[in-house]
Coordinates of C-alpha atoms in Angstrom, one line a residue:
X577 CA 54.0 -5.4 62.2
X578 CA 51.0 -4.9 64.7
X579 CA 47.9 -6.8 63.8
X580 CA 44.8 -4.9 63.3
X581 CA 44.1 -6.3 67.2
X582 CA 46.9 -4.6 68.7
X583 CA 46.1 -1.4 67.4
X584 CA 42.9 -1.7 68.5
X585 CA 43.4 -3.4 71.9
X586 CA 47.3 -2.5 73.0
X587 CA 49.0 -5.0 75.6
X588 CA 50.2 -2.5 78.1
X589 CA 48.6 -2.7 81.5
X590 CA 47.5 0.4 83.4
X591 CA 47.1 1.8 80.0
X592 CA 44.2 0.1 78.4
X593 CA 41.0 1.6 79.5
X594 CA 42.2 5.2 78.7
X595 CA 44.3 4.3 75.3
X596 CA 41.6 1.6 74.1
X597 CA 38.7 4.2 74.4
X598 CA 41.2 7.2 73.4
X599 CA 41.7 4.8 70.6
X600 CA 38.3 3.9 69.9
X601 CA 36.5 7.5 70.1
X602 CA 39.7 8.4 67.2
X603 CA 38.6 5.3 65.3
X604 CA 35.0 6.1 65.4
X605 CA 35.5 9.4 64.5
X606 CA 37.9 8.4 61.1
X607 CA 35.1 5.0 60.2
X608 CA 32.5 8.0 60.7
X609 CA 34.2 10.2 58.4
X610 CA 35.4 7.1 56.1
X611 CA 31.7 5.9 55.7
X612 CA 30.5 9.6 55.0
X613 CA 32.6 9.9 52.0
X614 CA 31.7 6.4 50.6
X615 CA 27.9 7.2 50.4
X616 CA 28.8 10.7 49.0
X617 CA 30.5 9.0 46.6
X618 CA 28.0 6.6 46.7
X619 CA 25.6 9.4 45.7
X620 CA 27.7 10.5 43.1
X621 CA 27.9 7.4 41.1
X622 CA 23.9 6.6 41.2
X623 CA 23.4 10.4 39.8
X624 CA 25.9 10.0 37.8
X625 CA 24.6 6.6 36.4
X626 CA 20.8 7.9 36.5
X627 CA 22.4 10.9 34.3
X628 CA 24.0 8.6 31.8
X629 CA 20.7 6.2 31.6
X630 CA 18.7 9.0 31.1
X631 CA 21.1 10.6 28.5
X632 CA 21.6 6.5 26.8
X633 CA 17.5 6.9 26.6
X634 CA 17.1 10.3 25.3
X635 CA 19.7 9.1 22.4
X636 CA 17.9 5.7 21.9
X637 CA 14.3 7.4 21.3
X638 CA 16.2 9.8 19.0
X639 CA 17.6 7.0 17.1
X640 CA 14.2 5.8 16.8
X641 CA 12.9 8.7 15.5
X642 CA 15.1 9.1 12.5
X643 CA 15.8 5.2 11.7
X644 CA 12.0 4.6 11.6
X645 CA 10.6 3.4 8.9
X646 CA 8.4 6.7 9.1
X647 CA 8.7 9.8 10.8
X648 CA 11.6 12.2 11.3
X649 CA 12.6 15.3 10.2
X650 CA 14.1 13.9 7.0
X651 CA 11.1 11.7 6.4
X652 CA 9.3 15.1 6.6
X653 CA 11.5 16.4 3.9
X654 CA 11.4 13.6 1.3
X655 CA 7.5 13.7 1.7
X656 CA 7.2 17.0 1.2
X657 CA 9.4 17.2 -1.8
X658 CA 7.7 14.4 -3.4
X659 CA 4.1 16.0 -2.8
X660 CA 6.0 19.5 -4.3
X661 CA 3.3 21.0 -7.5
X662 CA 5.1 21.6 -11.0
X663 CA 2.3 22.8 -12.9
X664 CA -0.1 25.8 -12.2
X665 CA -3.3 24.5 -10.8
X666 CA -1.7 21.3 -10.0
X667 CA -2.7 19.1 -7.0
X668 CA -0.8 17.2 -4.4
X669 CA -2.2 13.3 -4.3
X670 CA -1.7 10.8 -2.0
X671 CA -1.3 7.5 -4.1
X672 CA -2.3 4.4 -1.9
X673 CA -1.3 0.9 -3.4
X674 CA 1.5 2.6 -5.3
X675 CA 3.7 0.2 -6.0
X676 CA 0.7 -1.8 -7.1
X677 CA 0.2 -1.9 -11.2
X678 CA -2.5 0.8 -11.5
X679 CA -0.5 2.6 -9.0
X680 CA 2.5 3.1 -10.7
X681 CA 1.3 4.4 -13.6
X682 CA -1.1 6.6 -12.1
X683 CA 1.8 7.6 -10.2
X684 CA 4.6 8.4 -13.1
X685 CA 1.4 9.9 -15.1
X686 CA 0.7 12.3 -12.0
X687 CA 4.3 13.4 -11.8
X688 CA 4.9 13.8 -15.4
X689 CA 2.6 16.3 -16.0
X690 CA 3.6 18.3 -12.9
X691 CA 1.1 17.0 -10.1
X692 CA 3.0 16.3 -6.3
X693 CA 2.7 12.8 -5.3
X694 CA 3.2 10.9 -2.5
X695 CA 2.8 7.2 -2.1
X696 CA 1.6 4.7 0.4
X697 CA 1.9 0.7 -0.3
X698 CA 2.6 -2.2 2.4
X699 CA 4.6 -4.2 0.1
X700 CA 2.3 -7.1 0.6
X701 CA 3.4 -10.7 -0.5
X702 CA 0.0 -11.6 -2.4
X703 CA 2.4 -11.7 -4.8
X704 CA 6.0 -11.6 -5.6
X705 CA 6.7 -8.3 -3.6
X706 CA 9.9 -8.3 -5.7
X707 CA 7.9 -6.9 -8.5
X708 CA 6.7 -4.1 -6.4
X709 CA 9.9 -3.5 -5.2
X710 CA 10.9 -2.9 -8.7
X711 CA 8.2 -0.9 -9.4
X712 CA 8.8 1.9 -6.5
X713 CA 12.6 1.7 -7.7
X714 CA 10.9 3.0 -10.8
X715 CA 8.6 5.5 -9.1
X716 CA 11.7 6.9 -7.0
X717 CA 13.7 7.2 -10.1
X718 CA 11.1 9.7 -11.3
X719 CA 11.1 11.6 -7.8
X720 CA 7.8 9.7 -6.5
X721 CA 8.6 8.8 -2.8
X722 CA 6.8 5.8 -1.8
X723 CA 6.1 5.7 2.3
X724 CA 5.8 1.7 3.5
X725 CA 3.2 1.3 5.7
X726 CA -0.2 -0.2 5.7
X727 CA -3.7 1.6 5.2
X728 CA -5.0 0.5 8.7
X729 CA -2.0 2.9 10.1
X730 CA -4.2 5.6 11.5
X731 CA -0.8 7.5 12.7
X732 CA 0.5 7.5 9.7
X733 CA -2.1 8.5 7.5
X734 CA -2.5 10.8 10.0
X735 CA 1.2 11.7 10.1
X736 CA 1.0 12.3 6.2
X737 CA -2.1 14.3 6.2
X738 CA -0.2 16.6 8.9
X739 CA 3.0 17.4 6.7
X740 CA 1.1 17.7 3.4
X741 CA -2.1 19.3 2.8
X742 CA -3.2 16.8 0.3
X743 CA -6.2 17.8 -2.3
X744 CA -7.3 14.4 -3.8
X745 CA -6.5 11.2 -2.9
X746 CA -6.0 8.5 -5.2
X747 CA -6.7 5.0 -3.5
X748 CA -6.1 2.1 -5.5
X749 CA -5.1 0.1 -2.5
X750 CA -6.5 -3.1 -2.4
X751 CA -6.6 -6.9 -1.4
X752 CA -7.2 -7.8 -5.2
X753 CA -7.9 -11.2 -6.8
X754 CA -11.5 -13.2 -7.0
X755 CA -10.1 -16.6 -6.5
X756 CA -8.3 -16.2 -3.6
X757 CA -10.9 -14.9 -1.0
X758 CA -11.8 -18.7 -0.5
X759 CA -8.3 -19.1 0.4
X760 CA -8.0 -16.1 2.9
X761 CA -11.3 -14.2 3.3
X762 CA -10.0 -12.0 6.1
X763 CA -7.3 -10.2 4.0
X764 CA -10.5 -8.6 2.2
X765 CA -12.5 -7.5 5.4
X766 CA -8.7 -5.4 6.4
X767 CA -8.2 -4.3 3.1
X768 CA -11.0 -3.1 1.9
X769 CA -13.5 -2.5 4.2
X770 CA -11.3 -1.8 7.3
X771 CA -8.9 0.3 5.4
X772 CA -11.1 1.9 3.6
X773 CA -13.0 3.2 6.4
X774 CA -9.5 4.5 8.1
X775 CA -8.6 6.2 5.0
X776 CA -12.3 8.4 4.8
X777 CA -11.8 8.8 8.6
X778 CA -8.7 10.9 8.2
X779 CA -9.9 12.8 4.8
X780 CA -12.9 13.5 6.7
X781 CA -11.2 15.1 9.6
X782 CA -8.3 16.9 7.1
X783 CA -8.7 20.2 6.7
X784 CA -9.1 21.2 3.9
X785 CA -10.7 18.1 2.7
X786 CA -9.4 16.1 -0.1
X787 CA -11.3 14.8 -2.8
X788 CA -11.2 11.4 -2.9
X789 CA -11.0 9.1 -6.3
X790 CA -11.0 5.3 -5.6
X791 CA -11.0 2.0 -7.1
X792 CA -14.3 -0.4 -7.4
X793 CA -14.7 -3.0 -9.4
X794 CA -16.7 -4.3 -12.3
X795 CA -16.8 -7.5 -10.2
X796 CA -19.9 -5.9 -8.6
X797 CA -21.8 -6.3 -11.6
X798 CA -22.0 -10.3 -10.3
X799 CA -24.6 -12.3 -11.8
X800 CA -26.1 -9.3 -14.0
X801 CA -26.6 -10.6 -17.3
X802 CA -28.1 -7.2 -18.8
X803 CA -25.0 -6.2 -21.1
X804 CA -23.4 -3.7 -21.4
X805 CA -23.0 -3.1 -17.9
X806 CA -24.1 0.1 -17.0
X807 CA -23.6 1.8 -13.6
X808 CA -27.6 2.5 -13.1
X809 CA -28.0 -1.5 -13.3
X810 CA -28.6 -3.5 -10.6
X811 CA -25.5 -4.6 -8.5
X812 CA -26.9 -6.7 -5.0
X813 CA -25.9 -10.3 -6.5
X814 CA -22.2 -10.0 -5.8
X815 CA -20.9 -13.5 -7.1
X816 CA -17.7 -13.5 -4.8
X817 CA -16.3 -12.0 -1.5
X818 CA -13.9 -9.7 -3.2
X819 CA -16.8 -8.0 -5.0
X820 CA -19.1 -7.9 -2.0
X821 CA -15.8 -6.1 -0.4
X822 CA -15.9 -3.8 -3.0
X823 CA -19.9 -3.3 -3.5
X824 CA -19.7 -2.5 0.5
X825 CA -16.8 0.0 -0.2
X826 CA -19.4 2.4 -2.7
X827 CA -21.6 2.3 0.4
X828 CA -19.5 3.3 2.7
X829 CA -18.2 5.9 0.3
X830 CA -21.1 7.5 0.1
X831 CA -22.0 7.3 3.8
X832 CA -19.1 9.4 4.0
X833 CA -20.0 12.0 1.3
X834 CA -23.6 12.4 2.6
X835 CA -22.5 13.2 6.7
X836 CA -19.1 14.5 6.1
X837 CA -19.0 16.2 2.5
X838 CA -16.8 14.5 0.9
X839 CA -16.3 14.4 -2.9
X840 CA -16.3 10.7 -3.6
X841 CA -15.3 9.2 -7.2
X842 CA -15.6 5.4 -7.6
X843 CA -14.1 3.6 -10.9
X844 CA -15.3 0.5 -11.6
X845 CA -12.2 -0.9 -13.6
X846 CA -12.5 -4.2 -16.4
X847 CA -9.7 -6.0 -16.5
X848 CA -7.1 -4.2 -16.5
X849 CA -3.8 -5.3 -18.4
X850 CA -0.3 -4.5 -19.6
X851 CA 3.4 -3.9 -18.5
X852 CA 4.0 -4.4 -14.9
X853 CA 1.0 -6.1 -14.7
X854 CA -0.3 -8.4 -11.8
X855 CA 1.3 -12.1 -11.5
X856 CA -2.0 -13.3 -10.7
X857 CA -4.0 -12.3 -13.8
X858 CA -4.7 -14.9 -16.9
X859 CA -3.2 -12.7 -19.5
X860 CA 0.0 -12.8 -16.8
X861 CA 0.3 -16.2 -16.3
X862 CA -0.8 -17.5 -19.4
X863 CA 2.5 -16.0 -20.7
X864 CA 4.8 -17.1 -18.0
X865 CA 3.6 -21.1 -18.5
X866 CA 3.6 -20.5 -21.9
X867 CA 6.7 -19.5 -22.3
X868 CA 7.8 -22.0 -19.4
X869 CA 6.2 -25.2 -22.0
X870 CA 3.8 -25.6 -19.5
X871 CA 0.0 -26.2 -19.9
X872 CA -2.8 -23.2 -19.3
X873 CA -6.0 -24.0 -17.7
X874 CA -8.7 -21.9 -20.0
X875 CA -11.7 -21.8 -18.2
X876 CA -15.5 -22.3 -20.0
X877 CA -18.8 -21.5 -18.9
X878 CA -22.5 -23.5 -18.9
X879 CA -23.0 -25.1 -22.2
X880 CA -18.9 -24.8 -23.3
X881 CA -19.6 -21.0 -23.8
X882 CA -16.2 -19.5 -23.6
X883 CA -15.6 -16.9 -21.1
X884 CA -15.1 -13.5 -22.3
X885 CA -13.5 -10.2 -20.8
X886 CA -13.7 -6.4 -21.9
X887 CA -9.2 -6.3 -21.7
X888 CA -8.3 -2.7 -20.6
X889 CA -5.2 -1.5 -21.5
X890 CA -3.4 -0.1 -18.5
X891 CA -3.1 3.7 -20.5
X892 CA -6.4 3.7 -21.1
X893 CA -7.4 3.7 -16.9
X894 CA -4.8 5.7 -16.3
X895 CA -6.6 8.5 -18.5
X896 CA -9.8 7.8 -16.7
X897 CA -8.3 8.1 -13.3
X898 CA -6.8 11.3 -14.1
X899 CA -9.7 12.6 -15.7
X900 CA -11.8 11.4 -12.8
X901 CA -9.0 13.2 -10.6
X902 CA -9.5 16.6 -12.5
X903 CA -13.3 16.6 -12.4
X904 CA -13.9 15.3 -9.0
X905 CA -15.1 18.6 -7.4
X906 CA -14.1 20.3 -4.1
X907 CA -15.5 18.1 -0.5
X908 CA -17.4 20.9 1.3
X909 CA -16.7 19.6 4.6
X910 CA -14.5 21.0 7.4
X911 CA -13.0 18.9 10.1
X912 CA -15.2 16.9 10.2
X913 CA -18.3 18.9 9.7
X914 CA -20.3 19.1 6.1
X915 CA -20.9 22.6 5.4
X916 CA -22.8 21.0 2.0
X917 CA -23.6 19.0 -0.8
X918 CA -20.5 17.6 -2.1
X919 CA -20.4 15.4 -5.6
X920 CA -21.0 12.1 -5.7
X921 CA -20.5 9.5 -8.7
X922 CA -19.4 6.3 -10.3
X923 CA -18.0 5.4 -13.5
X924 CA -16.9 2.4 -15.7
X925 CA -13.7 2.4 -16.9
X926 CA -13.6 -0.1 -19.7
X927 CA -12.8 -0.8 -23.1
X928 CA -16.5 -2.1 -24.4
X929 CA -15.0 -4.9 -26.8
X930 CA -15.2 -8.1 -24.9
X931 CA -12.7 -10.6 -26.1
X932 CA -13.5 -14.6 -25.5
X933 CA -10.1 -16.0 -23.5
X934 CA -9.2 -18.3 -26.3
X935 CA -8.5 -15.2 -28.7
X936 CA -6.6 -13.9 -26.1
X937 CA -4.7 -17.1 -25.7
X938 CA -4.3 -17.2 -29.5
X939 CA -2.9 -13.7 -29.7
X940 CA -0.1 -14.4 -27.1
X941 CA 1.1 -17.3 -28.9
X942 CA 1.5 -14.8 -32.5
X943 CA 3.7 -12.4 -29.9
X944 CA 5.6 -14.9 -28.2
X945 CA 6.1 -17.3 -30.7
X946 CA 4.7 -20.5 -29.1
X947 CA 2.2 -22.7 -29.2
X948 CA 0.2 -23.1 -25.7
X949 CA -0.4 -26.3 -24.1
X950 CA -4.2 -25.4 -23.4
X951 CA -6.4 -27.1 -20.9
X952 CA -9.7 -26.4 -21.3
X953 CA -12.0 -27.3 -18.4
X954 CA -15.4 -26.0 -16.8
X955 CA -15.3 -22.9 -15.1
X956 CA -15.6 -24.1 -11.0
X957 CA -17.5 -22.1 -8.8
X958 CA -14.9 -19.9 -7.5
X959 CA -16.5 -16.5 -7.8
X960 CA -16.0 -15.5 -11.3
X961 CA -18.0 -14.7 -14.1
X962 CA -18.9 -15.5 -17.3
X963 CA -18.4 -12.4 -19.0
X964 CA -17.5 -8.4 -18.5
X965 CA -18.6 -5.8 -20.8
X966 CA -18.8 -2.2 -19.9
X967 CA -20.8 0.6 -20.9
X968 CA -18.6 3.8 -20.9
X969 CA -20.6 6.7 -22.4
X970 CA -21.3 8.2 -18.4
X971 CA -17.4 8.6 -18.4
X972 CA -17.2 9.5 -22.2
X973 CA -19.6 12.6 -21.3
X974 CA -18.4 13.4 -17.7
X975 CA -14.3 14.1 -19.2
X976 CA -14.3 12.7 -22.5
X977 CA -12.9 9.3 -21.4
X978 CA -12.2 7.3 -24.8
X979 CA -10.3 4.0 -24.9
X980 CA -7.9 3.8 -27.5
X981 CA -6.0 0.7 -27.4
X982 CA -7.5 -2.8 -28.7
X983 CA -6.1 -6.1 -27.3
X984 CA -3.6 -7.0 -30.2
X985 CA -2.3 -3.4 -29.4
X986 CA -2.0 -3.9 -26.0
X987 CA -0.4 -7.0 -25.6
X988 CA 2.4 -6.7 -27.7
X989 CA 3.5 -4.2 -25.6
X990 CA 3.0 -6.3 -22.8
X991 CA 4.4 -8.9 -24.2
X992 CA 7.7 -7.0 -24.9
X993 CA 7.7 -5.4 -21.5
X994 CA 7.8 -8.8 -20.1
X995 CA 10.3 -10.3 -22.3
X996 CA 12.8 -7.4 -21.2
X997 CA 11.6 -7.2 -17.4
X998 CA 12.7 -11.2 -17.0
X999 CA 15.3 -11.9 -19.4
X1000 CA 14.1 -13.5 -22.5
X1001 CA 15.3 -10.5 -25.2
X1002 CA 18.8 -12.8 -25.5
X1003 CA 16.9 -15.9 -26.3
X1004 CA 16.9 -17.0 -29.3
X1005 CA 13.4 -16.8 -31.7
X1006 CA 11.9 -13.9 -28.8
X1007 CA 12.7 -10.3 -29.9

């Protein structure tokens, strides 16, 4: 067999110069034509690969869109079922903090009566975010879908606004808790101040407007010692960062309502209490470590005066939210632009009988059955008060708000909510 040599240079004399360039203008010619086809293939594969990469991306951004946690056209769907009216003259809310424990109530009480709602909650771990878990497993039993995402999500609140045209807001989103804003102070400033502020920016720009219904705080009563606190009194001596957080949030509220016309509700809650409650919260823990044989710290002010709280049962806030929801008013302004005066106003949402801690202590022993192991120390200065008691008649004569539930009342139910919720009904002495 000729080697690749010989048939390039052949051996017979006289022959070679006219054979070997013969030969080599026929080789040229075929390597020519050879290399031609390799870089039209060549060509082929790279637009074929380019094709496929671009295709590969196309079905990757795709995936994206309807495996994110928001967006899609069946996100779309579910939001706008959930924000769906029952009920002539209903409204469609947007719920923030609704897996939080004023949320969900507000929430189920919304929807049962026919209202749409939507929800918006970031599932935080302030606390146990198992408990809120369980809570939007309630809330999505009952139809209420509840979006994951935080407040400081302009695109999405913006994304919300854009599928449903929303006509009052309910935000009960909060970082709450007095205690723990020496721990982490920033978690207030995002919460509520930041958030706040991103929220009003995208009602402001809605069209229509919503009317907006929020959550204060009676913690912005601080150091006020004029009882019963009334929302006229003075409230510029906030006694921790969580209710200078929330004094700053009525100013900025009604910033908002005087340039932009928005109708602007704020609810200063006392103490709020009762099933799916907040882990944090005395009544809360006082249960769990009682039930646990462990001691209770009970906190007592100057001169061993024992602290005392006006308890609100959860039923009774959720009638002043909705109450505060159907009065609220129309916001007058217009992407962006205040066409006029718009309402204003801030209530207390109490139940005006302050209870001292102790009794509360010694009516969660009668319901559970067990002594507590109290320790009773003075109170540190940690940003809480002495006492809470709210005057209610501004609420009582703007929608008839009227408390109906006293503390015994209230925490039996509690009480047997909690018992059920983690397992006690099968022990033995605990019904």
């Amino acid at each position: 067999m000729p080697s690749l040599e010989d048939e390039l240079f052949p051996s017979t004399p006289g022959k070679f110069k006219v054979d070997r360039a013969h030969n080599m203008n026929r080789q040229f010619h075929r390597c020519f034509a050879s290399t031609s086809t390799m870089f039209l293939w060549a060509l082929f594969l790279i637009a074929l690969t380019a094709s496929y990469l671009s295709f590969q991306s196309f079905v990757d951004s795709g995936s994206r869109y309807f495996s994110a946690s928001w967006g899609g056209i069946q996100w779309e769907k579910q939001v706008r079922n959930s924000a769906q009216i029952h009920r002539s003259g209903g409204m469609s809310v947007l719920v923030t903090g609704a897996a939080g424990f004023v949320g969900t109530h507000v929430s189920l009480a919304l929807k049962k009566r026919g209202d749409g709602v939507v929800g918006l909650d970031n599932f935080n771990n302030y606390y146990d975010p198992s408990l809120k878990k369980a809570r939007k497993s309630l809330l999505n039993s009952h139809g209420i879908l509840v979006v994951e995402g935080d407040l400081n999500d302009a695109k999405l609140l913006a994304k919300l606004f854009d599928v449903v045209a929303f006509t009052h807001v309910m935000h009960l989103a909060a970082q709450a808790g007095v205690r723990y804003a020496m721990e982490n102070p920033n978690s207030y400033v995002h919460s509520n101040i930041a958030g706040l502020v991103t929220l009003l920016e995208i009602c402001k720009s809605a069209n229509p407007q919503p009317a907006v219904v929020w959550a204060s705080s009676s913690s912005v009563y601080g150091l006020n010692e004029k009882v019963p606190f009334s929302e006229a009194d003075r409230t510029d001596q906030p006694a921790s960062l969580y209710a200078a957080t929330k004094k700053a949030g009525e100013e900025i509220t009604h910033t908002y309502n005087h340039i932009y016309g928005l109708s602007i509700t704020g609810l200063r809650f006392f103490t709020v209490y009762g099933p799916w409650g907040r882990p944090d919260m005395a009544y809360f823990s006082f249960t769990r470590n009682i039930l646990q044989g462990k001691p209770i710290t009970i906190y007592r002010g100057k001169n061993r005066v024992d602290l005392a709280r006006d308890f609100t049962y959860i039923d009774d806030i959720v009638k002043g939210c909705l109450g505060s929801l159907d009065t609220s008013g129309k916001s007058t302004g217009s992407s962006g632009k205040k066409k006029g005066n718009a309402p204003y106003r801030i209530f207390n949402l109490g139940n005006t009988s302050p209870v001292k801690v102790p009794e509360l202590v010694n009516i969660l022993e009668r319901h559970l059955k067990v002594k507590a192991k109290r320790n009773i120390v003075d109170m540190p200065g940690n940003g809480d008060v002495p006492f809470t008691h709210a005057n209610i008649s501004l609420a009582q004569r703007e929608f008839g708000y009227k408390p109906t539930t006293d503390l015994q009342t209230g925490l039996k139910k509690f009480v047997r909510w909690y018992l059920s919720y983690y397992g006690y009904n099968n022990r033995k002495g605990l019904q």
